[in-house]
Short mmCIF file of C-alpha atoms and ligand atoms in Angstrom, two decimals:
data_model
loop_
_atom_site.label_atom_id
_atom_site.label_comp_id
_atom_site.label_asym_id
_atom_site.label_seq_id
_atom_site.Cartn_x
_atom_site.Cartn_y
_atom_site.Cartn_z
CA MET A 3 4.44 36.80 -7.99
CA LYS A 4 5.95 33.84 -9.96
CA THR A 5 3.51 30.99 -10.72
CA MET A 6 4.18 27.53 -9.20
CA GLY A 7 5.46 26.34 -12.64
CA GLU A 8 8.17 28.93 -12.51
CA GLN A 9 9.05 28.19 -8.86
CA LYS A 10 10.60 24.99 -7.68
CA LEU A 11 8.09 23.23 -5.43
CA SER A 12 10.83 20.71 -4.52
CA ASN A 13 12.97 23.43 -3.25
CA ILE A 14 13.05 23.40 0.54
CA LYS A 15 13.10 27.20 0.76
CA THR A 16 9.94 27.51 -1.41
CA ILE A 17 8.22 24.92 0.65
CA LYS A 18 9.01 26.63 3.91
CA GLU A 19 7.94 29.95 2.51
CA ILE A 20 4.56 28.57 1.39
CA LEU A 21 3.86 26.69 4.63
CA GLU A 22 4.75 29.81 6.71
CA ARG A 23 2.69 32.06 4.58
CA HIS A 24 -0.32 29.65 5.11
CA GLY A 25 0.43 29.32 8.93
CA PHE A 26 0.69 25.53 8.39
CA THR A 27 1.89 23.36 11.35
CA PHE A 28 2.59 19.63 10.78
CA SER A 29 0.27 17.03 12.16
CA LYS A 30 2.18 13.93 13.48
CA SER A 31 -1.02 12.02 13.85
CA LEU A 32 -1.73 12.36 10.13
CA GLY A 33 1.78 11.14 9.37
CA GLN A 34 2.78 14.49 7.76
CA ASN A 35 6.40 14.19 6.64
CA PHE A 36 6.71 16.01 3.47
CA LEU A 37 9.23 15.26 0.83
CA VAL A 38 11.86 17.94 0.31
CA ASN A 39 14.43 16.02 -1.80
CA PRO A 40 13.98 17.12 -5.34
CA GLY A 41 15.23 13.90 -6.84
CA VAL A 42 12.59 11.61 -5.26
CA CYS A 43 9.16 12.69 -6.70
CA PRO A 44 10.10 12.55 -10.50
CA LYS A 45 11.47 8.99 -9.82
CA ILE A 46 8.26 7.80 -8.15
CA ALA A 47 6.22 9.30 -10.97
CA GLU A 48 8.42 7.84 -13.67
CA MET A 49 8.60 4.37 -12.01
CA GLY A 50 4.93 4.45 -11.05
CA ASN A 51 3.24 4.33 -14.44
CA ALA A 52 2.71 8.15 -14.52
CA GLN A 53 2.51 8.40 -18.34
CA LYS A 54 0.26 9.01 -21.34
CA GLY A 55 -2.75 6.79 -21.33
CA PHE A 56 -2.80 6.66 -17.47
CA GLY A 57 -4.93 8.09 -14.74
CA ILE A 58 -3.31 8.32 -11.30
CA ILE A 59 -4.87 8.16 -7.85
CA GLU A 60 -2.55 9.84 -5.27
CA ILE A 61 -3.21 9.40 -1.64
CA GLY A 62 -2.06 12.15 0.83
CA THR A 63 -0.86 15.15 -1.33
CA GLY A 64 0.76 17.25 1.37
CA ILE A 65 1.44 20.47 -0.41
CA GLY A 66 1.48 18.73 -3.89
CA VAL A 67 5.16 18.02 -4.64
CA LEU A 68 4.48 14.57 -5.90
CA THR A 69 1.03 15.68 -7.33
CA CYS A 70 2.84 18.03 -9.79
CA GLU A 71 5.25 15.43 -11.06
CA LEU A 72 2.43 13.07 -11.61
CA ALA A 73 0.38 15.60 -13.40
CA LYS A 74 3.19 16.54 -15.73
CA ARG A 75 3.39 12.96 -17.03
CA ALA A 76 -0.09 11.35 -16.72
CA GLU A 77 -3.36 12.24 -18.41
CA LYS A 78 -5.16 12.96 -15.12
CA VAL A 79 -4.50 12.88 -11.36
CA VAL A 80 -7.07 12.58 -8.69
CA ALA A 81 -5.52 13.33 -5.40
CA ILE A 82 -7.15 12.50 -2.01
CA GLU A 83 -5.99 14.50 1.07
CA ILE A 84 -7.61 14.31 4.49
CA ASP A 85 -6.30 17.56 5.92
CA GLN A 86 -8.72 20.43 5.21
CA ARG A 87 -5.96 22.99 6.12
CA LEU A 88 -4.04 21.89 3.06
CA MET A 89 -6.84 22.86 0.55
CA PRO A 90 -5.88 26.61 0.23
CA VAL A 91 -2.17 25.58 -0.10
CA LEU A 92 -3.04 23.13 -2.89
CA GLU A 93 -5.19 25.72 -4.66
CA GLU A 94 -2.01 27.72 -4.90
CA THR A 95 0.67 25.03 -5.61
CA LEU A 96 -1.38 23.16 -8.24
CA SER A 97 -2.94 26.22 -10.05
CA ASP A 98 -0.82 25.59 -13.19
CA PHE A 99 -2.44 22.35 -13.88
CA ASP A 100 -5.88 21.62 -15.45
CA ASN A 101 -5.62 17.83 -15.09
CA ILE A 102 -5.65 17.49 -11.33
CA LYS A 103 -8.78 17.08 -9.09
CA VAL A 104 -8.30 17.22 -5.36
CA ILE A 105 -10.74 15.40 -3.08
CA ASN A 106 -10.67 16.44 0.68
CA ASN A 107 -11.53 13.20 2.35
CA ASP A 108 -10.19 10.16 4.13
CA VAL A 109 -9.03 7.69 1.51
CA LEU A 110 -10.51 4.85 3.53
CA LYS A 111 -14.02 6.42 3.18
CA VAL A 112 -13.87 7.14 -0.70
CA ASP A 113 -15.57 4.73 -2.96
CA LEU A 114 -12.59 4.12 -5.30
CA HIS A 115 -14.54 1.89 -7.69
CA GLN A 116 -17.02 4.72 -8.32
CA LEU A 117 -14.15 7.23 -8.54
CA ILE A 118 -12.40 5.14 -11.22
CA GLN A 119 -15.56 4.89 -13.21
CA ASP A 120 -16.32 8.56 -12.93
CA GLU A 121 -12.90 10.08 -13.49
CA PHE A 122 -10.80 7.76 -15.49
CA LYS A 123 -12.94 6.50 -18.50
CA GLY A 124 -10.76 4.91 -21.24
CA LEU A 125 -7.62 5.21 -19.09
CA ASP A 126 -5.46 2.67 -17.38
CA VAL A 127 -5.21 3.49 -13.69
CA ALA A 128 -2.32 3.39 -11.19
CA VAL A 129 -1.85 4.50 -7.56
CA CYS A 130 1.14 6.53 -6.50
CA ALA A 131 1.71 7.95 -3.07
CA ASN A 132 4.08 8.88 -0.23
CA LEU A 133 1.74 7.19 2.33
CA PRO A 134 1.08 8.29 5.80
CA TYR A 135 2.99 5.63 7.84
CA TYR A 136 0.36 5.15 10.52
CA ILE A 137 -1.99 3.43 8.04
CA THR A 138 0.25 1.86 5.48
CA SER A 139 -1.10 -1.60 5.65
CA PRO A 140 -4.80 -0.87 5.96
CA ILE A 141 -4.55 1.37 2.89
CA VAL A 142 -2.54 -1.23 0.85
CA MET A 143 -4.66 -4.10 1.91
CA SER A 144 -7.98 -2.17 1.17
CA LEU A 145 -6.65 -1.26 -2.27
CA LEU A 146 -5.85 -4.90 -2.96
CA GLU A 147 -8.90 -6.61 -1.38
CA SER A 148 -11.40 -4.31 -3.03
CA ARG A 149 -10.01 -5.62 -6.32
CA LEU A 150 -9.73 -2.25 -8.06
CA PRO A 151 -9.15 -2.24 -11.68
CA ILE A 152 -5.62 -0.80 -11.35
CA LYS A 153 -2.32 -1.86 -12.91
CA SER A 154 0.09 -0.97 -10.04
CA ILE A 155 0.56 0.65 -6.65
CA THR A 156 3.72 2.60 -6.19
CA VAL A 157 4.18 3.83 -2.73
CA MET A 158 6.79 5.16 -0.34
CA VAL A 159 6.53 3.31 3.11
CA GLN A 160 8.75 2.81 6.05
CA LYS A 161 11.74 0.62 5.14
CA GLU A 162 10.61 -2.13 7.54
CA ALA A 163 7.15 -2.11 6.06
CA ALA A 164 8.57 -2.23 2.63
CA GLN A 165 10.63 -5.48 3.56
CA ARG A 166 7.60 -6.95 5.18
CA LEU A 167 5.16 -6.08 2.26
CA CYS A 168 7.74 -7.42 -0.42
CA ALA A 169 9.08 -10.44 1.61
CA LEU A 170 9.14 -13.71 -0.19
CA PRO A 171 7.12 -16.48 1.40
CA ALA A 172 9.41 -18.79 3.42
CA SER A 173 11.88 -16.04 4.24
CA ARG A 174 12.76 -14.27 7.55
CA ASP A 175 10.78 -10.99 7.10
CA VAL A 176 7.52 -12.71 5.92
CA GLY A 177 4.18 -11.94 7.65
CA ALA A 178 0.44 -12.35 6.91
CA VAL A 179 0.54 -9.23 4.84
CA SER A 180 3.37 -10.48 2.69
CA ILE A 181 1.29 -13.58 1.73
CA ALA A 182 -1.75 -11.35 0.95
CA VAL A 183 0.33 -9.05 -1.18
CA ARG A 184 1.80 -11.91 -3.26
CA TYR A 185 -1.59 -13.37 -3.64
CA PHE A 186 -2.83 -10.25 -5.40
CA CYS A 187 0.37 -8.88 -7.04
CA ASP A 188 4.00 -9.14 -7.89
CA PRO A 189 5.86 -6.82 -5.36
CA LYS A 190 9.33 -5.25 -5.57
CA ILE A 191 11.40 -2.67 -3.58
CA LEU A 192 12.41 0.05 -6.10
CA PHE A 193 14.76 2.22 -4.07
CA ASN A 194 15.55 3.50 -0.48
CA VAL A 195 15.03 7.03 0.65
CA SER A 196 16.79 8.42 3.63
CA ARG A 197 15.16 10.11 6.56
CA GLY A 198 16.78 13.42 5.69
CA SER A 199 14.72 13.70 2.54
CA PHE A 200 11.69 14.69 4.58
CA MET A 201 10.48 17.71 6.61
CA PRO A 202 10.26 17.09 9.47
CA ALA A 203 12.72 14.23 9.37
CA PRO A 204 11.09 10.94 10.63
CA ASN A 205 13.23 8.74 12.85
CA VAL A 206 13.13 5.90 10.40
CA ASP A 207 14.28 5.48 6.67
CA SER A 208 11.87 4.77 3.87
CA ALA A 209 11.78 2.80 0.54
CA VAL A 210 9.57 3.15 -2.54
CA ILE A 211 7.88 -0.16 -3.53
CA ARG A 212 5.88 -1.12 -6.57
CA LEU A 213 3.19 -3.71 -6.49
CA ASP A 214 2.24 -4.94 -10.02
CA VAL A 215 -1.41 -6.10 -9.63
CA ARG A 216 -2.03 -9.53 -11.15
CA GLU A 217 -4.86 -9.85 -13.74
CA GLN A 218 -5.96 -13.01 -12.03
CA THR A 219 -5.47 -14.01 -8.44
CA PRO A 220 -4.69 -17.81 -7.91
CA GLN A 221 -7.57 -19.79 -9.20
CA ASN A 222 -7.26 -22.80 -7.03
CA VAL A 223 -8.44 -21.31 -3.67
CA LEU A 224 -11.70 -23.01 -2.60
CA ASP A 225 -12.72 -20.28 -0.15
CA GLU A 226 -10.83 -16.99 -0.09
CA HIS A 227 -12.21 -15.83 3.25
CA PHE A 228 -11.14 -19.03 4.99
CA PHE A 229 -7.73 -18.90 3.22
CA PHE A 230 -6.99 -15.34 4.48
CA ASN A 231 -8.29 -16.24 7.96
CA MET A 232 -6.06 -19.21 8.13
CA VAL A 233 -2.95 -17.18 6.96
CA ARG A 234 -3.57 -14.60 9.67
CA ALA A 235 -4.15 -17.23 12.29
CA SER A 236 -0.88 -18.98 11.16
CA PHE A 237 1.22 -15.82 11.86
CA SER A 238 -0.68 -14.69 14.97
CA GLN A 239 1.77 -16.30 17.34
CA ARG A 240 5.07 -16.39 15.59
CA ARG A 241 6.96 -18.51 18.08
CA LYS A 242 4.29 -21.19 17.99
CA THR A 243 3.95 -23.99 15.25
CA ILE A 244 1.05 -23.35 12.80
CA VAL A 245 -0.69 -26.36 14.28
CA ASN A 246 -0.95 -24.57 17.71
CA SER A 247 -1.69 -21.14 16.17
CA ILE A 248 -4.41 -22.26 13.68
CA SER A 249 -6.01 -24.52 16.25
CA SER A 250 -6.27 -21.91 18.89
CA VAL A 251 -7.33 -18.98 16.62
CA MET A 252 -9.73 -20.94 14.38
CA LYS A 253 -11.03 -23.44 17.09
CA LEU A 254 -10.04 -26.42 14.84
CA PRO A 255 -8.87 -29.66 16.32
CA LYS A 256 -5.07 -30.15 16.32
CA SER A 257 -5.40 -33.59 14.95
CA ASP A 258 -7.21 -32.34 11.82
CA ILE A 259 -4.47 -29.88 11.15
CA ILE A 260 -1.75 -32.46 11.69
CA ASN A 261 -3.54 -34.92 9.32
CA CYS A 262 -3.73 -32.20 6.62
CA LEU A 263 -0.14 -31.33 6.98
CA GLU A 264 0.75 -35.13 6.76
CA GLN A 265 -1.24 -35.27 3.47
CA LEU A 266 0.92 -32.46 2.04
CA SER A 267 4.13 -34.12 3.36
CA ILE A 268 4.78 -31.13 5.63
CA SER A 269 6.19 -31.47 9.14
CA PRO A 270 3.66 -30.87 11.87
CA THR A 271 6.24 -28.68 13.64
CA VAL A 272 6.32 -26.20 10.81
CA ARG A 273 6.13 -22.57 11.48
CA ALA A 274 4.28 -19.98 9.30
CA GLU A 275 7.46 -18.34 8.01
CA GLN A 276 8.52 -21.63 6.47
CA LEU A 277 5.43 -22.14 4.14
CA THR A 278 5.21 -21.12 0.46
CA LEU A 279 2.06 -19.48 -0.94
CA ASP A 280 1.12 -22.70 -2.63
CA GLU A 281 1.40 -24.63 0.56
CA PHE A 282 -0.74 -22.11 2.39
CA ILE A 283 -3.33 -22.62 -0.45
CA GLU A 284 -3.24 -26.40 -0.27
CA LEU A 285 -3.46 -26.47 3.44
CA SER A 286 -6.42 -24.02 3.51
CA ASN A 287 -8.25 -26.08 0.92
CA LEU A 288 -7.70 -29.40 2.83
CA LEU A 289 -8.92 -27.76 6.23
CA PHE A 290 -11.81 -26.10 4.40
CA THR A 291 -13.00 -29.35 2.76
CA ASN A 292 -12.59 -31.12 6.32
CA LYS A 293 -14.61 -28.47 7.98
CA GLN A 294 -17.38 -28.63 5.38
CA ALA A 295 -17.48 -32.43 5.70
CA ARG A 296 -17.94 -32.37 9.47
N1 SAM B 320 2.74 13.52 -0.81
C1 SAM B 320 3.23 14.42 0.10
C2 SAM B 320 4.70 14.46 0.13
O1 SAM B 320 5.34 13.49 -0.39
O2 SAM B 320 5.35 15.44 0.54
C3 SAM B 320 2.76 14.23 1.64
C4 SAM B 320 3.01 12.83 2.15
S1 SAM B 320 2.67 12.68 3.92
C5 SAM B 320 3.80 11.39 4.21
C6 SAM B 320 1.17 11.86 4.02
C7 SAM B 320 -0.06 12.82 3.56
O3 SAM B 320 -1.17 11.90 3.78
C8 SAM B 320 -0.21 14.05 4.54
O4 SAM B 320 -0.48 15.12 3.68
C9 SAM B 320 -1.44 13.59 5.29
O5 SAM B 320 -2.27 14.67 5.72
C10 SAM B 320 -2.25 12.68 4.39
N2 SAM B 320 -3.19 11.72 5.00
C11 SAM B 320 -2.95 11.16 6.26
N3 SAM B 320 -4.08 10.24 6.50
C12 SAM B 320 -4.83 10.24 5.36
C13 SAM B 320 -6.04 9.57 5.00
N4 SAM B 320 -6.64 8.68 5.84
N5 SAM B 320 -6.55 9.90 3.85
C14 SAM B 320 -5.93 10.76 2.92
N6 SAM B 320 -4.76 11.39 3.17
C15 SAM B 320 -4.32 11.24 4.50
#
């Protein structure tokens, strides 16, 4: 039998043959849409910092199509996959590589700080993945909020999620998650991927985004927890003004919020999608100071 290095893992025939031989059936609830377009994985690896001097964390291996492309280019890959049924498949498909470690666990339960310390000594670290769409935002936010020492996060997500995650403040697609992403990193959409590139084909298109993690988050935020609560509250009722949204969610008097907006020369009828990141920061600082003084 040919080794995997000799076979083309990105070839749809090979993928079908492997899955059939292992009696594998796709789990919708785990977001299992596997890449079968040979052009996509090398591009994600190349644009996602898979290179000498880098260790890569991959989330959700499937049968390892992206894992192989990452391992060809980076020093080491640690790949986290929740589905136990894929372990024997990966043993076969990744057998040519000695720089891959597979962890069978839910990524949200893995201590990634510890993992980076244990597995990537002396290396820069990046995350690359074709993410399971049902938990895109929780995964991205947990990677960012835990302040992992990583350079970038390059992930395939639903096209709408890509637009939301990378939206500019004060633009149509912006949401609480876009403000949070911009707080921690510099995001950009790299390229689109059509639904036909996957097996089974999902009923939405996808896009690959890269989030370059900032060395320092904005230094002028008085209380980060209060800031993020206020941003979430601001977007909680999109049709309402932020005065109404913040006061109802955070139980703050409307007059206080209007006062603070006036101090910043912002109209009291403003909506969340009209504010810049700096304006959110200034407003949260004023409201936080007011609250402390009360
Ligand atoms: N990387 C493969 C590819 O591109 O073909 C598979 C991508 S598929 C969209 C998402 C993968 O994430 C699936 O293999 C799924 O089992 C796995 N997964 C789902 N939830 C997960 C979780 N909480 N932790 C780790 N892996 C997960």
